[in-house]
XYZ file of N, CA and C in Angstrom:
648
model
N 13.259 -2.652 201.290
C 12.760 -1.541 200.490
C 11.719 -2.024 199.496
N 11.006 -1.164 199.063
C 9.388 -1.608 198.033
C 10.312 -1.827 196.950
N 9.957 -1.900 195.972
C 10.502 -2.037 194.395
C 9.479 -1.452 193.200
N 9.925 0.589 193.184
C 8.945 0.763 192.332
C 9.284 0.857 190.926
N 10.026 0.038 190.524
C 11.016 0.674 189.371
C 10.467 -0.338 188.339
N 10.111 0.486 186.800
C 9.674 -0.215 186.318
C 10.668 -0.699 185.124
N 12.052 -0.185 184.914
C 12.901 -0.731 184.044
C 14.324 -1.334 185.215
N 14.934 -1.916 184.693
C 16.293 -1.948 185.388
C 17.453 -1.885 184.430
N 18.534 -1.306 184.551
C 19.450 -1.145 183.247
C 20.734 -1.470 183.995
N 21.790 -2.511 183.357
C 22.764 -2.921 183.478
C 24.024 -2.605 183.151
N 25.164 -1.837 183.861
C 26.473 -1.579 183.133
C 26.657 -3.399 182.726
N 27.829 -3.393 181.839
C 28.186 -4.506 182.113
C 29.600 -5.231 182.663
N 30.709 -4.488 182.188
C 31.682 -4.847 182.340
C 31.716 -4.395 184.742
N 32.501 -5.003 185.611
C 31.962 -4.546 186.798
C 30.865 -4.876 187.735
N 29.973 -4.841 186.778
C 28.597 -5.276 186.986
C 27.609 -6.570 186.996
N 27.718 -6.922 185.781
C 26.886 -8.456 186.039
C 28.082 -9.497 185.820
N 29.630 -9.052 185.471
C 30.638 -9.451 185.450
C 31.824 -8.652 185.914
N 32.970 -9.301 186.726
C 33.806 -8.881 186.835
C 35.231 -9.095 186.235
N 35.340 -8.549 185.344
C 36.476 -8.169 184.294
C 37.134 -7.240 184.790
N 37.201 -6.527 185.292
C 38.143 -5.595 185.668
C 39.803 -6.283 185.625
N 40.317 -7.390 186.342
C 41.666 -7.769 186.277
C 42.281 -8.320 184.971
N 41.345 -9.034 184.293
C 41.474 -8.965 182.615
C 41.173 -7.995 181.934
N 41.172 -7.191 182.079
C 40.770 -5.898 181.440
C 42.194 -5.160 181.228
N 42.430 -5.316 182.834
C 44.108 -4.541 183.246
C 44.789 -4.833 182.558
N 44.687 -6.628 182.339
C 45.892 -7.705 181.957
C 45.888 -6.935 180.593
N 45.036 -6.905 179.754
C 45.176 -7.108 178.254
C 45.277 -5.738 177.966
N 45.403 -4.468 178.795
C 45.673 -3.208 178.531
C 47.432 -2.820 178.880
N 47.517 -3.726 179.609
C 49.239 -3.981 179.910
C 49.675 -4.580 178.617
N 49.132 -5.816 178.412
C 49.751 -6.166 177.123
C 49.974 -4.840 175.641
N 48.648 -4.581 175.909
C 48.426 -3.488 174.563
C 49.562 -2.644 174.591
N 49.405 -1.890 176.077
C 50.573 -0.722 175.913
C 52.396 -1.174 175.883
N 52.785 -2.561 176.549
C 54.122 -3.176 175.811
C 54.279 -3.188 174.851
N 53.018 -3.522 173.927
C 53.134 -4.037 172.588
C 53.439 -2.608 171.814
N 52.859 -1.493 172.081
C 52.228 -0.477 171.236
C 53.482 0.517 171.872
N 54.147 0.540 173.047
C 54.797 1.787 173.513
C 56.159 1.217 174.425
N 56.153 -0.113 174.331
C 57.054 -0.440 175.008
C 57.277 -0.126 176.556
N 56.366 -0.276 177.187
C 55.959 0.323 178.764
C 54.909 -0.321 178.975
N 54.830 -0.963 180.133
C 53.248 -1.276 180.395
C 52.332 -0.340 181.582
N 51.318 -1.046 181.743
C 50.741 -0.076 182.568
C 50.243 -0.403 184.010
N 50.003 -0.253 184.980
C 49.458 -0.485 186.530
C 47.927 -0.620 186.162
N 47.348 -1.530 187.022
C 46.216 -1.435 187.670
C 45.818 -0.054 188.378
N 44.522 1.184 187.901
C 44.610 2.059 188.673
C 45.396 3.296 187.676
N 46.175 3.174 186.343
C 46.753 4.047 185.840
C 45.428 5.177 185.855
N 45.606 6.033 185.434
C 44.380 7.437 185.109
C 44.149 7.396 183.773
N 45.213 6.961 182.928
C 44.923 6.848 181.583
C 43.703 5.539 181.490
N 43.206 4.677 182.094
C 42.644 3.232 182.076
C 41.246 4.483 182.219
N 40.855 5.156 183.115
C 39.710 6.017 183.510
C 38.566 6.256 182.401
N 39.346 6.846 181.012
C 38.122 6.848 180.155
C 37.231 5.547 179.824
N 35.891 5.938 179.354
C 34.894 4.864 179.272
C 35.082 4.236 178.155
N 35.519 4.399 177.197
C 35.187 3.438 175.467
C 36.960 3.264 175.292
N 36.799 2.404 174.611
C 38.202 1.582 174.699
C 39.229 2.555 173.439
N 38.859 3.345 172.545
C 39.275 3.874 171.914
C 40.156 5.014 172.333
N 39.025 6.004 173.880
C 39.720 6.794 174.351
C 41.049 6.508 175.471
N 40.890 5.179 175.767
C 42.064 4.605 176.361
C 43.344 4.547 175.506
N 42.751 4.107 174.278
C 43.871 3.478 173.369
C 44.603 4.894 172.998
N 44.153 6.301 172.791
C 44.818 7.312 172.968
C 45.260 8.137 173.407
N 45.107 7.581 175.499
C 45.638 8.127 176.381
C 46.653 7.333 176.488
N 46.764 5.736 176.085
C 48.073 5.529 176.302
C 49.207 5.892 175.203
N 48.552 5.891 174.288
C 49.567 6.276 172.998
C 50.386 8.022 172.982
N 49.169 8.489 173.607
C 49.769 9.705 173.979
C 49.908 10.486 172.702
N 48.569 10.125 171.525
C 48.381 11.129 170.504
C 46.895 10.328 169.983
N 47.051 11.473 169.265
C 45.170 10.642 168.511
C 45.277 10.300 167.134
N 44.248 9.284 167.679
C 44.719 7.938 166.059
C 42.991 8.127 165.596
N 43.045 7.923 164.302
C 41.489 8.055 163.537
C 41.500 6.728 162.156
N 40.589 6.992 162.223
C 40.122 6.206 160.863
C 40.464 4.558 161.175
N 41.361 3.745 159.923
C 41.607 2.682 160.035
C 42.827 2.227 161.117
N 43.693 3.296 161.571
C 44.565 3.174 162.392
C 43.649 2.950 163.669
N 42.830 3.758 164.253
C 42.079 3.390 165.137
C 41.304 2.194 165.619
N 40.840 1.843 164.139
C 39.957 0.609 164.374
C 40.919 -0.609 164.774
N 41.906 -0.658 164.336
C 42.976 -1.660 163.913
C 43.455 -1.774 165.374
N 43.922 -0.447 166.067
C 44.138 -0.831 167.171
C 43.331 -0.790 168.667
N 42.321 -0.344 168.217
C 40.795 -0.866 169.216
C 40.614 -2.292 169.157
N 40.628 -3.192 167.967
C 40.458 -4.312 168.174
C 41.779 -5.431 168.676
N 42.709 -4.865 168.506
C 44.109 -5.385 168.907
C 44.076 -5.447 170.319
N 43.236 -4.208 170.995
C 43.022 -4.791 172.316
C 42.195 -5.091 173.052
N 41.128 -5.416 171.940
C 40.070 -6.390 172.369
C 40.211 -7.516 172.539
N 40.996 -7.971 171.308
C 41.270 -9.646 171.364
C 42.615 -9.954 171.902
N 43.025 -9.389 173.013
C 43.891 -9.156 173.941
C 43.345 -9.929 174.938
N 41.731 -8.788 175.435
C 41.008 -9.096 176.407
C 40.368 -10.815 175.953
N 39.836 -11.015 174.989
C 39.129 -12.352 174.539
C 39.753 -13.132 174.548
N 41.678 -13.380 174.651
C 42.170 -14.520 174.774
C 42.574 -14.541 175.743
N 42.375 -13.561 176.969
C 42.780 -13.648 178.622
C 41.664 -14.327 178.845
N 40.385 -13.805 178.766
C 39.150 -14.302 179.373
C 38.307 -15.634 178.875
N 38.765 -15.730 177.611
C 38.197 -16.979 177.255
C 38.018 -18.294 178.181
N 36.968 -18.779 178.732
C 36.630 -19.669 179.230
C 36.821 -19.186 180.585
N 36.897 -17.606 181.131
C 37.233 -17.640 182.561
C 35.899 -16.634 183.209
N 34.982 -16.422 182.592
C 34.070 -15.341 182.805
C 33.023 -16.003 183.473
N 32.343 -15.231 184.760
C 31.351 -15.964 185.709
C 30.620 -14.748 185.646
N 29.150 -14.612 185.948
C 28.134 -13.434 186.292
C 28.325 -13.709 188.240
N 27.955 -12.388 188.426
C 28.454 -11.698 189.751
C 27.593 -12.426 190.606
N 27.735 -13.164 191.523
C 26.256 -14.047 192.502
C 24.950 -13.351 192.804
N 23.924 -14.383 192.395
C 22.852 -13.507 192.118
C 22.065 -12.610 191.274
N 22.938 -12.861 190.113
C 22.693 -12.089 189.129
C 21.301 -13.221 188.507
N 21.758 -14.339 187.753
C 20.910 -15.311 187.489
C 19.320 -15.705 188.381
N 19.237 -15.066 189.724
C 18.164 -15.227 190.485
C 17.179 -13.504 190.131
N 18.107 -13.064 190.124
C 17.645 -11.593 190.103
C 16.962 -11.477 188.987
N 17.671 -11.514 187.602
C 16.993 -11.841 186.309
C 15.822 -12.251 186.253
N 14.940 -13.893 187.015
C 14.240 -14.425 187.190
C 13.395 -13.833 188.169
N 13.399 -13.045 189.091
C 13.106 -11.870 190.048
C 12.386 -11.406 189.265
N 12.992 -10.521 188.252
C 12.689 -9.365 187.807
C 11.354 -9.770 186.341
N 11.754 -11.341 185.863
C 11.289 -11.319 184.578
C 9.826 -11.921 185.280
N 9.963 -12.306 186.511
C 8.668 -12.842 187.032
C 7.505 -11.508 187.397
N 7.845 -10.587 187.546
C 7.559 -8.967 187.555
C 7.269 -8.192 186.425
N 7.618 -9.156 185.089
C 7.469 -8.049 183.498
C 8.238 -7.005 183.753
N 9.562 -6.595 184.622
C 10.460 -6.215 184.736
C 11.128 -5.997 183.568
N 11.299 -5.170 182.134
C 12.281 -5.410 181.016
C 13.536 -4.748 181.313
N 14.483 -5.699 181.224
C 15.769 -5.393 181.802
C 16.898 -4.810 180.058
N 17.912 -4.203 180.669
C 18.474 -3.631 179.495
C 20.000 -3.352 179.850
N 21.318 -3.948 178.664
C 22.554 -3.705 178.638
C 23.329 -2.960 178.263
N 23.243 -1.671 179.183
C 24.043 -0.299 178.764
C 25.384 -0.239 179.087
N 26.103 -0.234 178.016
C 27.431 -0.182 178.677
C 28.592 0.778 177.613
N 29.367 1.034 177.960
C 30.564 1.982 177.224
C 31.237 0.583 176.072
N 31.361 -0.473 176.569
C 31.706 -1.406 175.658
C 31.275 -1.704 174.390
N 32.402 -1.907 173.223
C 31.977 -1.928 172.189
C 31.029 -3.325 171.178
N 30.708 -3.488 170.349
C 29.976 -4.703 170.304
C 30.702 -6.000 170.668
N 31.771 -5.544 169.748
C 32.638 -6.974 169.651
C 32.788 -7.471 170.902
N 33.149 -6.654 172.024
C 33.166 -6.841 173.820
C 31.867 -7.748 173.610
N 30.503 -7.098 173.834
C 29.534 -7.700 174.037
C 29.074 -8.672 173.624
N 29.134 -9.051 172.704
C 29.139 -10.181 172.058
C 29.649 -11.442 173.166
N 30.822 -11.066 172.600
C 31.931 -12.215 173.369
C 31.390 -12.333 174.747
N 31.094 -11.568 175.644
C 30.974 -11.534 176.803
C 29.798 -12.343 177.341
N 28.559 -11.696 176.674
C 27.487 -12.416 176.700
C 27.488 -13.792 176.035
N 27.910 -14.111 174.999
C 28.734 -15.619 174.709
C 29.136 -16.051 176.130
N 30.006 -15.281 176.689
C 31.064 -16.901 177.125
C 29.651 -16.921 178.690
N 29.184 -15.901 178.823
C 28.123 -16.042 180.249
C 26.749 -16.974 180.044
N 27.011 -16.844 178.361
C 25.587 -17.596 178.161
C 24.015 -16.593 178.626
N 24.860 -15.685 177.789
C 22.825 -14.354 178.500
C 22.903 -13.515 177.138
N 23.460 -14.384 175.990
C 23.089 -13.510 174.515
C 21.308 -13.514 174.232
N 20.275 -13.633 174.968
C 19.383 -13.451 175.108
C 18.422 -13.230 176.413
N 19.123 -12.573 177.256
C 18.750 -12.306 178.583
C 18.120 -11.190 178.925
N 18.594 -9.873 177.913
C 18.380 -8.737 177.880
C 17.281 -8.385 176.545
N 16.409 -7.387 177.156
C 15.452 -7.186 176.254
C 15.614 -5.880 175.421
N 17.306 -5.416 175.533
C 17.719 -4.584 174.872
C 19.422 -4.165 175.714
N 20.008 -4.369 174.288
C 21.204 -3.818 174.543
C 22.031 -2.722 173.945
N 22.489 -1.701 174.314
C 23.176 -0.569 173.807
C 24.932 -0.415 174.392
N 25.284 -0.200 173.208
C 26.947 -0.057 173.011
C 27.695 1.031 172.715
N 29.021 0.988 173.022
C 29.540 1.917 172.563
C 29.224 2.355 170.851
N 28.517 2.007 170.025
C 28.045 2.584 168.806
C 26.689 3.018 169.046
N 26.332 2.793 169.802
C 24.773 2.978 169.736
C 24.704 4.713 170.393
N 25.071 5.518 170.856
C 24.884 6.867 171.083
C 26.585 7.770 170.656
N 26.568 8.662 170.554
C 27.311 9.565 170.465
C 28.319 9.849 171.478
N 27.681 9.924 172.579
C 28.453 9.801 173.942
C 28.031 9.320 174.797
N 29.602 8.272 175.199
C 28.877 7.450 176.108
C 29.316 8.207 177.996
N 29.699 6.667 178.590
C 29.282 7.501 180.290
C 30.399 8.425 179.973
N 30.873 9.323 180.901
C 29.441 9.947 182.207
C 28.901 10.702 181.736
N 28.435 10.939 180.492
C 27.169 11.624 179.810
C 25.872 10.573 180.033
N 24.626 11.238 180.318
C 23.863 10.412 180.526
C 23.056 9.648 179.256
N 23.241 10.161 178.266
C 23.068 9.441 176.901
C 22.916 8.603 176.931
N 23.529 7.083 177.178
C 22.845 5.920 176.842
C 21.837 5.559 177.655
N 21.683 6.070 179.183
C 20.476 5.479 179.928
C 19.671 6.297 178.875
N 19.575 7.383 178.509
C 18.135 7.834 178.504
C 17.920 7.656 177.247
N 18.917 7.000 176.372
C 18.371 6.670 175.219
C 17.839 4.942 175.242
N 18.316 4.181 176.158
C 17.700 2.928 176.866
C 16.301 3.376 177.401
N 16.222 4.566 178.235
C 14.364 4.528 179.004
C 13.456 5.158 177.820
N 13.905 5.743 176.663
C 13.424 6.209 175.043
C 13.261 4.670 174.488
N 13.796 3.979 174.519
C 13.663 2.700 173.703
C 12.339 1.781 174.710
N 12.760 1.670 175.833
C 12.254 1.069 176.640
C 10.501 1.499 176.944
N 10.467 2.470 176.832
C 9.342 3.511 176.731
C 9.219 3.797 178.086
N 10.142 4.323 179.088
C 10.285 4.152 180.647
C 10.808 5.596 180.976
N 10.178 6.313 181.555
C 10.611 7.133 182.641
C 11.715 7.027 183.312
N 12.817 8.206 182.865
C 13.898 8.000 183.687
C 14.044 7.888 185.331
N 13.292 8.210 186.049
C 12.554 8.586 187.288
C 12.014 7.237 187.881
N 11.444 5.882 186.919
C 10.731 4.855 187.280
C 12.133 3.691 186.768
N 13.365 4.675 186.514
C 14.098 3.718 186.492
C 15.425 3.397 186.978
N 15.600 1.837 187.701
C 16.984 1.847 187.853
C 17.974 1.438 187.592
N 19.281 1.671 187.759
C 20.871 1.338 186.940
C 21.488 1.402 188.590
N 22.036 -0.215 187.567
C 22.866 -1.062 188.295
C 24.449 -0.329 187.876
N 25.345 0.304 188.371
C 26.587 0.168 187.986
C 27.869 0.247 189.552
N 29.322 0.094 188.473
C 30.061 -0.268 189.456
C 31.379 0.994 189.100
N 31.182 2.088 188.478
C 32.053 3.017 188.673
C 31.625 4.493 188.641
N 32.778 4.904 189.716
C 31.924 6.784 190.180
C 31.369 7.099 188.066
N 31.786 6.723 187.155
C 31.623 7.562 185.756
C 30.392 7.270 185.758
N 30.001 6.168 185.810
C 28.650 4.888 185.522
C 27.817 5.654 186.126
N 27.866 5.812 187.647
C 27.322 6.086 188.589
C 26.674 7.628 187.816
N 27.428 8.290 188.012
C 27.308 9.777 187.400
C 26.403 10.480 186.069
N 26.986 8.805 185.341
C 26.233 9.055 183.923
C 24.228 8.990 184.582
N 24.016 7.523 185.074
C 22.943 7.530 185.746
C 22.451 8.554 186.316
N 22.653 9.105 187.327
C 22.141 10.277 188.121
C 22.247 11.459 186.985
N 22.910 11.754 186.032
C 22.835 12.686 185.422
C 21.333 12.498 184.437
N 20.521 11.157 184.052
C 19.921 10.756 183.349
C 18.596 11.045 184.182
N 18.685 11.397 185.349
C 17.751 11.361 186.457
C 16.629 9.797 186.907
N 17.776 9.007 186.739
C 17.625 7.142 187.152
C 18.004 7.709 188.595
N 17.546 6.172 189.463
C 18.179 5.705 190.671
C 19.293 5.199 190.433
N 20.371 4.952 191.536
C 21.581 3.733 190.464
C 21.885 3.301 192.621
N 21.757 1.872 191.878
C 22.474 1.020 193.059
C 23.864 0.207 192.506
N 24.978 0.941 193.372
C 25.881 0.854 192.863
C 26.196 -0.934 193.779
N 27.076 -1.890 192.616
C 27.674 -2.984 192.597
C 29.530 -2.598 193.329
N 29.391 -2.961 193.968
C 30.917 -3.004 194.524
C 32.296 -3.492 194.548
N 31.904 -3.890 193.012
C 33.308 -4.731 192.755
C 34.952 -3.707 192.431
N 34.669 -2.570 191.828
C 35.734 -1.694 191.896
C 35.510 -0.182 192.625
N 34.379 0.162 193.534
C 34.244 1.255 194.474
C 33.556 0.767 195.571
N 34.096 2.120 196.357
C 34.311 1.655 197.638
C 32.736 2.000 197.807
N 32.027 2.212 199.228
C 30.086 2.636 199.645
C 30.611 4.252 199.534
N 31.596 4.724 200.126
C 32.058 6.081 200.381
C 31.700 6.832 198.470
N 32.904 6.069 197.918
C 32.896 6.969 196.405
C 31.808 6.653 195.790
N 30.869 5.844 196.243
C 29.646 5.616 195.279
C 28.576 6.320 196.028
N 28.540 6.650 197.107
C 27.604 7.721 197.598
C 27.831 9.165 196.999
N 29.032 9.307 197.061
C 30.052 10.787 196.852
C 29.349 11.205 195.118
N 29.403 9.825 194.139
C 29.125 9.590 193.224
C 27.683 10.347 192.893
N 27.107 9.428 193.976
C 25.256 9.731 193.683
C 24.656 8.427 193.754
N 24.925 7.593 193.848
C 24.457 6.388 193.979
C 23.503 6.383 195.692
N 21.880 5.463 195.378
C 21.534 5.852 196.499
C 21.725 4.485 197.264
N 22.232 3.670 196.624
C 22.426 2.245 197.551
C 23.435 1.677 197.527
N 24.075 1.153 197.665
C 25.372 -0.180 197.565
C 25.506 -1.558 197.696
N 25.731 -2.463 197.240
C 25.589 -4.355 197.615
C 27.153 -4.335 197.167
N 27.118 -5.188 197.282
C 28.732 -6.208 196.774
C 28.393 -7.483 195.597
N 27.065 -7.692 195.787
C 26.711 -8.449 194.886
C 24.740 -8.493 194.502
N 24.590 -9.461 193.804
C 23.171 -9.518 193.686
C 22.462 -10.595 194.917
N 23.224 -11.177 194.629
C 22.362 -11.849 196.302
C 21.932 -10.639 197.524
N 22.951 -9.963 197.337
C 22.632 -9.355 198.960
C 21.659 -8.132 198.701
N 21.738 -8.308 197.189
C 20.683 -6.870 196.970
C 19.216 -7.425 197.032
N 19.141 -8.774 196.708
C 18.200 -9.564 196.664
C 17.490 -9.148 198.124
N 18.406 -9.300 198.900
C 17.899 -9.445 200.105
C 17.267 -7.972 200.838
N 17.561 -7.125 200.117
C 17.601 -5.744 200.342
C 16.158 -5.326 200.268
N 16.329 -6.261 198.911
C 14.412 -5.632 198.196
C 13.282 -6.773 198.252
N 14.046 -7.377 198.602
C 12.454 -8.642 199.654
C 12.392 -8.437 200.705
């Protein structure tokens, strides 16, 4: 396929990393700790995008202010002492980057995750300067599957939603994108080609190598 896209925008968690099974881990922990029950891989309560609205589907009431914060970060650093020292970028990601920056390609990190996530994340991958813009769960009002943060990424970026594409790896991700009127080539680490078509997604890989291969 040609490559007419003049931004590319990155979920992250899924996407240029796969966290998903530490993610589970340290949301199991949270809800033992917090409710005395843990939770499955796959629960429906895990479904919302920002870690806050998780934290009050499992609690099973709504928490505000300092109670909230207190326990948003309780299961962050849940996730940061599962993953510490265990985090790899998805194959191909590191070639692609170099792909893209050889192109004046400006690439960008949209994700439902909150800073403190990002931070850490991009720490332990070593790409706290990879991205020529990153947006978080603080940075818009609502995040996926509202299309809000892409199009407040192709507003920053100075890019046409239309000249741009998003990389993500869940039907919400997916959705938020197409709702933004982006392309999105969906990553396959937690959907299947079926739910990411169903989604809106107009392509699928399993990784960046093979997408590599897609668009040379």
């Amino acid at each position: 396929m040609e490559f007419p896209f003049k931004a590319v925008l990155f979920d992250m968690d899924g996407t240029i990393t796969d966290t998903t099974r530490l993610h589970d881990a340290a949301w199991d922990e949270f809800a033992r700790a917090h409710t005395g029950q843990g939770v499955n891989p796959g629960d429906p309560r895990l479904v919302p995008g920002r870690t806050i609205d998780v934290v009050r589907a499992i609690l099973g009431r709504p928490v505000q202010g300092a109670e909230a914060k207190k326990l948003h970060d309780d299961k962050e650093q849940r996730f940061h002492t599962l993953a510490r020292g265990k985090l790899t970028t998805l194959p191909g990601f590191a070639r692609y980057r170099r792909w893209l920056r050889m192109r004046h390609i400006p690439v960008a990190l949209v994700t439902n995750a909150p800073r403190i996530n990002i931070d850490f994340t991009l720490y332990e991958l070593q790409l706290e300067y990879d991205f020529d813009l990153i947006l978080g769960a603080e940075d818009t009002e609502r995040g996926k599957p509202h299309p809000d943060p892409f199009l407040e990424a192709c507003k920053r970026l100075k890019v046409a939603p239309q000249d741009t594409l998003v990389h993500e790896d869940s039907a919400l991700g997916i959705a938020a994108g197409v709702a933004a009127g982006c392309k999105v080539a969906a990553i396959l680490t937690g959907i299947s080609p079926a739910a990411a078509r169903s989604a809106g997604a107009k392509w699928s890989t399993d990784n960046f190598e093979q997408w590599l291969a897609q668009i040379n």
